[in-house]
Amino acid sequence: MCSIIPSVLEALTTVHRQHNAFSFKAFARDDEVMAGIAKAVKEKPVVLFMKGTPEMPQCGFSRASVQILGMQGVDPAKFAAFNVLEDQELRQGIKKFSDWPTIPQLYVDGEFVGGCDILMSMHQDGSLAKLLAEKKVVVEA
Amino acid sequence: ATEPEPPDYLSEGERDIFDKIKAGLSPETLEVQDISGGCGSMYAIDIASPRFHGLSVIKQHRLVNEVLGEDIKKWHGVQLRTRA
């Protein structure tokens, strides 16, 4: 299994900067926010809702999640991150949308996978590597 | 099987969570720990329960969310470990 690929982690942060221009603040109504999130979770095959950015996470759990994705060799071109701290509508909306009370939240192929605890356990037991390989979202070795 | 008893050293917050999980999930083993330095804003919870048998990890966590949902919303975070 590969160790952290620094360039992958670096590249993940570059991708992020292109993405967080999208703001949920423009939506006045709840259903518009939900519709916006429904789109966001499909933005890329791997979407992480986190506190802070991949380059500067604002929470240990968010940091750990980004590191795990980096270690798994997720293709930066297939990755998007949304910073919930920049956007209160998103921060509340994603918890409602996923029916999950905490951040970070990982979506793969538009489907909710879990938060940091689940990511860590999947990372350790090999099921995360399997999922990411199946969805073809990792950088070719 | 014997039910887990809450240790004496649990804080009020920890005890409250312990009792809710014991009542709601029939655990075989259960550990609750305040990991926010005593502020009651983050907990590490370890649960082994036959109710989790056959469920994916995420479904197991959702069961815990059902029991502790309102509390978790108030916390900064939670560390959940569950197994059947």
PDB file of C-alpha atoms in Angstrom:
ATOM      1  CA  MET A   1       0.000   0.000   0.000  1.00  0.00           C
ATOM      2  CA  CYS A   2       1.370   3.412  -0.886  1.00  0.00           C
ATOM      3  CA  SER A   3       2.385   5.969   1.707  1.00  0.00           C
ATOM      4  CA  ILE A   4       1.188   9.569   1.504  1.00  0.00           C
ATOM      5  CA  ILE A   5       1.746  10.883  -1.988  1.00  0.00           C
ATOM      6  CA  PRO A   6       2.645  14.540  -1.301  1.00  0.00           C
ATOM      7  CA  SER A   7       1.739  15.689  -4.769  1.00  0.00           C
ATOM      8  CA  VAL A   8      -1.744  14.168  -4.454  1.00  0.00           C
ATOM      9  CA  LEU A   9      -2.370  15.983  -1.197  1.00  0.00           C
ATOM     10  CA  GLU A  10      -1.054  19.214  -2.695  1.00  0.00           C
ATOM     11  CA  ALA A  11      -3.177  18.793  -5.755  1.00  0.00           C
ATOM     12  CA  LEU A  12      -6.268  18.193  -3.630  1.00  0.00           C
ATOM     13  CA  THR A  13      -5.883  21.688  -2.209  1.00  0.00           C
ATOM     14  CA  THR A  14      -5.565  23.302  -5.618  1.00  0.00           C
ATOM     15  CA  VAL A  15      -8.771  21.664  -6.769  1.00  0.00           C
ATOM     16  CA  HIS A  16     -10.508  22.999  -3.701  1.00  0.00           C
ATOM     17  CA  ARG A  17      -9.739  26.617  -4.504  1.00  0.00           C
ATOM     18  CA  GLN A  18     -11.501  26.320  -7.800  1.00  0.00           C
ATOM     19  CA  HIS A  19     -14.626  25.002  -6.148  1.00  0.00           C
ATOM     20  CA  ASN A  20     -15.588  27.006  -3.142  1.00  0.00           C
ATOM     21  CA  ALA A  21     -16.645  29.925  -5.291  1.00  0.00           C
ATOM     22  CA  PHE A  22     -20.055  28.239  -5.265  1.00  0.00           C
ATOM     23  CA  SER A  23     -22.094  29.819  -2.495  1.00  0.00           C
ATOM     24  CA  PHE A  24     -25.263  28.621  -0.905  1.00  0.00           C
ATOM     25  CA  LYS A  25     -25.917  32.049   0.608  1.00  0.00           C
ATOM     26  CA  ALA A  26     -27.695  33.109  -2.572  1.00  0.00           C
ATOM     27  CA  PHE A  27     -30.483  30.657  -1.792  1.00  0.00           C
ATOM     28  CA  ALA A  28     -33.233  32.197   0.253  1.00  0.00           C
ATOM     29  CA  ARG A  29     -35.354  29.100   0.644  1.00  0.00           C
ATOM     30  CA  ASP A  30     -34.694  25.809   2.351  1.00  0.00           C
ATOM     31  CA  ASP A  31     -35.695  23.735  -0.665  1.00  0.00           C
ATOM     32  CA  GLU A  32     -33.280  25.735  -2.817  1.00  0.00           C
ATOM     33  CA  VAL A  33     -30.461  24.952  -0.390  1.00  0.00           C
ATOM     34  CA  MET A  34     -31.379  21.259  -0.486  1.00  0.00           C
ATOM     35  CA  ALA A  35     -31.442  21.307  -4.275  1.00  0.00           C
ATOM     36  CA  GLY A  36     -28.050  23.039  -4.289  1.00  0.00           C
ATOM     37  CA  ILE A  37     -26.601  20.386  -1.994  1.00  0.00           C
ATOM     38  CA  ALA A  38     -28.095  17.591  -4.104  1.00  0.00           C
ATOM     39  CA  LYS A  39     -26.079  19.009  -6.972  1.00  0.00           C
ATOM     40  CA  ALA A  40     -22.973  19.550  -4.879  1.00  0.00           C
ATOM     41  CA  VAL A  41     -22.743  15.920  -3.751  1.00  0.00           C
ATOM     42  CA  LYS A  42     -22.463  14.926  -7.409  1.00  0.00           C
ATOM     43  CA  GLU A  43     -20.043  17.742  -8.283  1.00  0.00           C
ATOM     44  CA  LYS A  44     -17.241  15.215  -8.469  1.00  0.00           C
ATOM     45  CA  PRO A  45     -17.036  11.457  -7.777  1.00  0.00           C
ATOM     46  CA  VAL A  46     -15.476  12.211  -4.385  1.00  0.00           C
ATOM     47  CA  VAL A  47     -16.919  15.137  -2.420  1.00  0.00           C
ATOM     48  CA  LEU A  48     -15.897  16.084   1.115  1.00  0.00           C
ATOM     49  CA  PHE A  49     -17.848  18.547   3.250  1.00  0.00           C
ATOM     50  CA  MET A  50     -15.377  19.751   5.850  1.00  0.00           C
ATOM     51  CA  LYS A  51     -14.395  22.482   8.278  1.00  0.00           C
ATOM     52  CA  GLY A  52     -11.706  24.571   6.648  1.00  0.00           C
ATOM     53  CA  THR A  53      -9.920  23.671   3.446  1.00  0.00           C
ATOM     54  CA  PRO A  54      -7.801  20.657   2.480  1.00  0.00           C
ATOM     55  CA  GLU A  55      -4.835  23.019   2.650  1.00  0.00           C
ATOM     56  CA  MET A  56      -5.837  24.429   6.051  1.00  0.00           C
ATOM     57  CA  PRO A  57      -8.319  22.217   7.888  1.00  0.00           C
ATOM     58  CA  GLN A  58      -9.963  23.894  10.896  1.00  0.00           C
ATOM     59  CA  CYS A  59     -10.723  20.727  12.789  1.00  0.00           C
ATOM     60  CA  GLY A  60      -8.798  17.540  13.620  1.00  0.00           C
ATOM     61  CA  PHE A  61     -11.469  15.255  12.196  1.00  0.00           C
ATOM     62  CA  SER A  62     -11.576  17.179   8.915  1.00  0.00           C
ATOM     63  CA  ARG A  63      -7.795  17.126   8.729  1.00  0.00           C
ATOM     64  CA  ALA A  64      -7.727  13.367   9.309  1.00  0.00           C
ATOM     65  CA  SER A  65     -10.294  12.806   6.554  1.00  0.00           C
ATOM     66  CA  VAL A  66      -8.280  14.786   4.011  1.00  0.00           C
ATOM     67  CA  GLN A  67      -5.131  12.910   4.972  1.00  0.00           C
ATOM     68  CA  ILE A  68      -6.861   9.567   4.534  1.00  0.00           C
ATOM     69  CA  LEU A  69      -8.064  10.523   1.057  1.00  0.00           C
ATOM     70  CA  GLY A  70      -4.535  11.648   0.205  1.00  0.00           C
ATOM     71  CA  MET A  71      -3.084   8.352   1.452  1.00  0.00           C
ATOM     72  CA  GLN A  72      -5.607   6.438  -0.618  1.00  0.00           C
ATOM     73  CA  GLY A  73      -4.338   8.280  -3.683  1.00  0.00           C
ATOM     74  CA  VAL A  74      -7.645   9.896  -4.659  1.00  0.00           C
ATOM     75  CA  ASP A  75      -7.346  11.576  -8.054  1.00  0.00           C
ATOM     76  CA  PRO A  76      -7.508  15.367  -7.453  1.00  0.00           C
ATOM     77  CA  ALA A  77      -9.362  15.776 -10.736  1.00  0.00           C
ATOM     78  CA  LYS A  78     -12.141  13.654  -9.265  1.00  0.00           C
ATOM     79  CA  PHE A  79     -12.259  15.429  -5.903  1.00  0.00           C
ATOM     80  CA  ALA A  80     -14.091  18.483  -4.537  1.00  0.00           C
ATOM     81  CA  ALA A  81     -14.132  19.930  -1.033  1.00  0.00           C
ATOM     82  CA  PHE A  82     -16.653  22.344   0.454  1.00  0.00           C
ATOM     83  CA  ASN A  83     -15.822  24.452   3.500  1.00  0.00           C
ATOM     84  CA  VAL A  84     -18.906  24.555   5.731  1.00  0.00           C
ATOM     85  CA  LEU A  85     -17.361  27.247   7.932  1.00  0.00           C
ATOM     86  CA  GLU A  86     -17.692  29.740   5.102  1.00  0.00           C
ATOM     87  CA  ASP A  87     -21.382  29.141   4.666  1.00  0.00           C
ATOM     88  CA  GLN A  88     -23.974  28.745   7.426  1.00  0.00           C
ATOM     89  CA  GLU A  89     -26.658  27.552   4.999  1.00  0.00           C
ATOM     90  CA  LEU A  90     -24.378  24.783   3.845  1.00  0.00           C
ATOM     91  CA  ARG A  91     -23.284  23.923   7.356  1.00  0.00           C
ATOM     92  CA  GLN A  92     -26.855  23.329   8.554  1.00  0.00           C
ATOM     93  CA  GLY A  93     -28.164  22.120   5.222  1.00  0.00           C
ATOM     94  CA  ILE A  94     -25.701  19.282   4.755  1.00  0.00           C
ATOM     95  CA  LYS A  95     -26.551  17.851   8.181  1.00  0.00           C
ATOM     96  CA  LYS A  96     -30.211  17.865   7.242  1.00  0.00           C
ATOM     97  CA  PHE A  97     -29.567  16.528   3.751  1.00  0.00           C
ATOM     98  CA  SER A  98     -27.454  13.597   4.962  1.00  0.00           C
ATOM     99  CA  ASP A  99     -29.457  13.115   8.159  1.00  0.00           C
ATOM    100  CA  TRP A 100     -26.089  13.087   9.898  1.00  0.00           C
ATOM    101  CA  PRO A 101     -25.213  15.364  12.787  1.00  0.00           C
ATOM    102  CA  THR A 102     -21.496  15.999  12.316  1.00  0.00           C
ATOM    103  CA  ILE A 103     -18.908  17.338   9.859  1.00  0.00           C
ATOM    104  CA  PRO A 104     -16.828  16.095   7.974  1.00  0.00           C
ATOM    105  CA  GLN A 105     -19.023  14.139   5.579  1.00  0.00           C
ATOM    106  CA  LEU A 106     -17.777  12.151   2.612  1.00  0.00           C
ATOM    107  CA  TYR A 107     -19.799  11.416  -0.503  1.00  0.00           C
ATOM    108  CA  VAL A 108     -18.569   8.970  -3.148  1.00  0.00           C
ATOM    109  CA  ASP A 109     -20.451   8.732  -6.424  1.00  0.00           C
ATOM    110  CA  GLY A 110     -23.236  10.852  -4.954  1.00  0.00           C
ATOM    111  CA  GLU A 111     -23.734   8.521  -2.009  1.00  0.00           C
ATOM    112  CA  PHE A 112     -23.080   9.314   1.632  1.00  0.00           C
ATOM    113  CA  VAL A 113     -20.225   7.157   2.962  1.00  0.00           C
ATOM    114  CA  GLY A 114     -19.753   8.548   6.441  1.00  0.00           C
ATOM    115  CA  GLY A 115     -17.810  10.809   8.737  1.00  0.00           C
ATOM    116  CA  CYS A 116     -14.299  10.632  10.111  1.00  0.00           C
ATOM    117  CA  ASP A 117     -14.819   7.600  12.377  1.00  0.00           C
ATOM    118  CA  ILE A 118     -16.223   5.556   9.526  1.00  0.00           C
ATOM    119  CA  LEU A 119     -13.498   6.723   7.138  1.00  0.00           C
ATOM    120  CA  MET A 120     -10.826   5.704   9.622  1.00  0.00           C
ATOM    121  CA  SER A 121     -12.273   2.270  10.175  1.00  0.00           C
ATOM    122  CA  MET A 122     -12.776   1.721   6.436  1.00  0.00           C
ATOM    123  CA  HIS A 123      -9.232   2.932   5.831  1.00  0.00           C
ATOM    124  CA  GLN A 124      -7.889   0.400   8.331  1.00  0.00           C
ATOM    125  CA  ASP A 125      -9.906  -2.603   7.222  1.00  0.00           C
ATOM    126  CA  GLY A 126      -9.304  -2.062   3.504  1.00  0.00           C
ATOM    127  CA  SER A 127     -12.921  -1.391   2.556  1.00  0.00           C
ATOM    128  CA  LEU A 128     -12.175   2.234   1.643  1.00  0.00           C
ATOM    129  CA  ALA A 129      -9.427   1.237  -0.785  1.00  0.00           C
ATOM    130  CA  LYS A 130     -11.839  -1.281  -2.286  1.00  0.00           C
ATOM    131  CA  LEU A 131     -14.617   1.287  -2.671  1.00  0.00           C
ATOM    132  CA  LEU A 132     -12.354   3.915  -4.232  1.00  0.00           C
ATOM    133  CA  ALA A 133     -10.848   1.378  -6.621  1.00  0.00           C
ATOM    134  CA  GLU A 134     -14.304   0.151  -7.658  1.00  0.00           C
ATOM    135  CA  LYS A 135     -15.383   3.723  -8.353  1.00  0.00           C
ATOM    136  CA  LYS A 136     -12.153   4.298 -10.278  1.00  0.00           C
ATOM    137  CA  VAL A 137     -11.288   7.502  -8.436  1.00  0.00           C
ATOM    138  CA  VAL A 138      -7.682   6.762  -7.529  1.00  0.00           C
ATOM    139  CA  VAL A 139      -4.566   7.917  -9.338  1.00  0.00           C
ATOM    140  CA  GLU A 140      -3.047   5.146 -11.450  1.00  0.00           C
ATOM    141  CA  ALA A 141       0.045   3.749  -9.731  1.00  0.00           C
TER     142      ALA A 141
ATOM    143  CA  ALA B   1     -25.314 -12.022  29.752  1.00  0.00           C
ATOM    144  CA  THR B   2     -24.647  -9.327  32.328  1.00  0.00           C
ATOM    145  CA  GLU B   3     -25.502  -5.755  31.469  1.00  0.00           C
ATOM    146  CA  PRO B   4     -22.750  -3.147  31.725  1.00  0.00           C
ATOM    147  CA  GLU B   5     -22.897  -1.078  34.916  1.00  0.00           C
ATOM    148  CA  PRO B   6     -21.937   2.604  34.847  1.00  0.00           C
ATOM    149  CA  PRO B   7     -18.581   3.164  36.597  1.00  0.00           C
ATOM    150  CA  ASP B   8     -18.548   5.501  39.628  1.00  0.00           C
ATOM    151  CA  TYR B   9     -16.187   7.940  38.021  1.00  0.00           C
ATOM    152  CA  LEU B  10     -18.471   8.997  35.173  1.00  0.00           C
ATOM    153  CA  SER B  11     -19.311  12.684  35.014  1.00  0.00           C
ATOM    154  CA  GLU B  12     -22.948  13.740  34.880  1.00  0.00           C
ATOM    155  CA  GLY B  13     -22.784  14.136  31.127  1.00  0.00           C
ATOM    156  CA  GLU B  14     -21.087  10.764  30.654  1.00  0.00           C
ATOM    157  CA  ARG B  15     -23.592   9.057  32.927  1.00  0.00           C
ATOM    158  CA  ASP B  16     -26.514  10.540  31.053  1.00  0.00           C
ATOM    159  CA  ILE B  17     -25.194   9.206  27.752  1.00  0.00           C
ATOM    160  CA  PHE B  18     -24.346   5.857  29.305  1.00  0.00           C
ATOM    161  CA  ASP B  19     -27.911   5.460  30.565  1.00  0.00           C
ATOM    162  CA  LYS B  20     -29.479   6.433  27.248  1.00  0.00           C
ATOM    163  CA  ILE B  21     -27.396   3.956  25.284  1.00  0.00           C
ATOM    164  CA  LYS B  22     -27.951   1.202  27.810  1.00  0.00           C
ATOM    165  CA  ALA B  23     -31.698   1.755  27.553  1.00  0.00           C
ATOM    166  CA  GLY B  24     -31.820   2.159  23.808  1.00  0.00           C
ATOM    167  CA  LEU B  25     -29.281  -0.339  22.442  1.00  0.00           C
ATOM    168  CA  SER B  26     -28.958  -3.224  24.928  1.00  0.00           C
ATOM    169  CA  PRO B  27     -25.153  -3.124  24.814  1.00  0.00           C
ATOM    170  CA  GLU B  28     -22.930  -5.970  25.962  1.00  0.00           C
ATOM    171  CA  THR B  29     -20.035  -3.602  26.535  1.00  0.00           C
ATOM    172  CA  LEU B  30     -20.202   0.165  26.748  1.00  0.00           C
ATOM    173  CA  GLU B  31     -17.678   2.908  27.360  1.00  0.00           C
ATOM    174  CA  VAL B  32     -18.395   6.624  27.433  1.00  0.00           C
ATOM    175  CA  GLN B  33     -15.709   9.246  27.843  1.00  0.00           C
ATOM    176  CA  ASP B  34     -15.801  13.034  27.764  1.00  0.00           C
ATOM    177  CA  ILE B  35     -12.868  13.998  25.552  1.00  0.00           C
ATOM    178  CA  SER B  36     -13.480  17.721  25.601  1.00  0.00           C
ATOM    179  CA  GLY B  37     -11.558  18.255  28.818  1.00  0.00           C
ATOM    180  CA  GLY B  38     -14.736  17.989  30.879  1.00  0.00           C
ATOM    181  CA  CYS B  39     -16.669  20.564  28.820  1.00  0.00           C
ATOM    182  CA  GLY B  40     -19.333  18.104  27.696  1.00  0.00           C
ATOM    183  CA  SER B  41     -18.832  19.081  24.053  1.00  0.00           C
ATOM    184  CA  MET B  42     -17.164  15.945  22.711  1.00  0.00           C
ATOM    185  CA  TYR B  43     -17.430  12.295  23.656  1.00  0.00           C
ATOM    186  CA  ALA B  44     -15.743   9.040  22.723  1.00  0.00           C
ATOM    187  CA  ILE B  45     -18.258   6.202  22.791  1.00  0.00           C
ATOM    188  CA  ASP B  46     -17.523   2.510  22.340  1.00  0.00           C
ATOM    189  CA  ILE B  47     -20.477   0.126  22.013  1.00  0.00           C
ATOM    190  CA  ALA B  48     -20.705  -3.602  21.411  1.00  0.00           C
ATOM    191  CA  SER B  49     -24.303  -4.701  20.958  1.00  0.00           C
ATOM    192  CA  PRO B  50     -26.140  -7.625  19.370  1.00  0.00           C
ATOM    193  CA  ARG B  51     -28.460  -5.003  17.849  1.00  0.00           C
ATOM    194  CA  PHE B  52     -25.642  -4.171  15.459  1.00  0.00           C
ATOM    195  CA  HIS B  53     -25.393  -7.682  14.132  1.00  0.00           C
ATOM    196  CA  GLY B  54     -25.572  -7.790  10.334  1.00  0.00           C
ATOM    197  CA  LEU B  55     -25.604  -4.017   9.960  1.00  0.00           C
ATOM    198  CA  SER B  56     -23.037  -2.010   8.023  1.00  0.00           C
ATOM    199  CA  VAL B  57     -20.939   0.378  10.116  1.00  0.00           C
ATOM    200  CA  ILE B  58     -22.887   3.336   8.864  1.00  0.00           C
ATOM    201  CA  LYS B  59     -26.220   1.730   9.778  1.00  0.00           C
ATOM    202  CA  GLN B  60     -24.805   0.964  13.231  1.00  0.00           C
ATOM    203  CA  HIS B  61     -23.870   4.618  13.634  1.00  0.00           C
ATOM    204  CA  ARG B  62     -27.293   5.725  12.461  1.00  0.00           C
ATOM    205  CA  LEU B  63     -28.833   3.579  15.205  1.00  0.00           C
ATOM    206  CA  VAL B  64     -26.697   5.412  17.739  1.00  0.00           C
ATOM    207  CA  ASN B  65     -27.765   8.734  16.183  1.00  0.00           C
ATOM    208  CA  GLU B  66     -31.376   7.738  16.739  1.00  0.00           C
ATOM    209  CA  VAL B  67     -30.752   7.171  20.442  1.00  0.00           C
ATOM    210  CA  LEU B  68     -28.507  10.200  20.998  1.00  0.00           C
ATOM    211  CA  GLY B  69     -29.581  12.448  18.125  1.00  0.00           C
ATOM    212  CA  GLU B  70     -30.593  15.531  20.066  1.00  0.00           C
ATOM    213  CA  ASP B  71     -27.490  15.384  22.248  1.00  0.00           C
ATOM    214  CA  ILE B  72     -25.069  14.922  19.365  1.00  0.00           C
ATOM    215  CA  LYS B  73     -26.454  18.024  17.694  1.00  0.00           C
ATOM    216  CA  LYS B  74     -25.298  20.063  20.666  1.00  0.00           C
ATOM    217  CA  TRP B  75     -21.768  18.688  20.679  1.00  0.00           C
ATOM    218  CA  HIS B  76     -18.760  19.812  18.736  1.00  0.00           C
ATOM    219  CA  GLY B  77     -18.024  16.259  17.736  1.00  0.00           C
ATOM    220  CA  VAL B  78     -18.258  12.596  18.618  1.00  0.00           C
ATOM    221  CA  GLN B  79     -15.986   9.592  18.273  1.00  0.00           C
ATOM    222  CA  LEU B  80     -18.048   6.500  17.731  1.00  0.00           C
ATOM    223  CA  ARG B  81     -16.834   2.923  17.743  1.00  0.00           C
ATOM    224  CA  THR B  82     -19.447   0.261  17.279  1.00  0.00           C
ATOM    225  CA  ARG B  83     -19.432  -3.479  16.704  1.00  0.00           C
ATOM    226  CA  ALA B  84     -21.855  -6.353  16.904  1.00  0.00           C
TER     227      ALA B  84
END
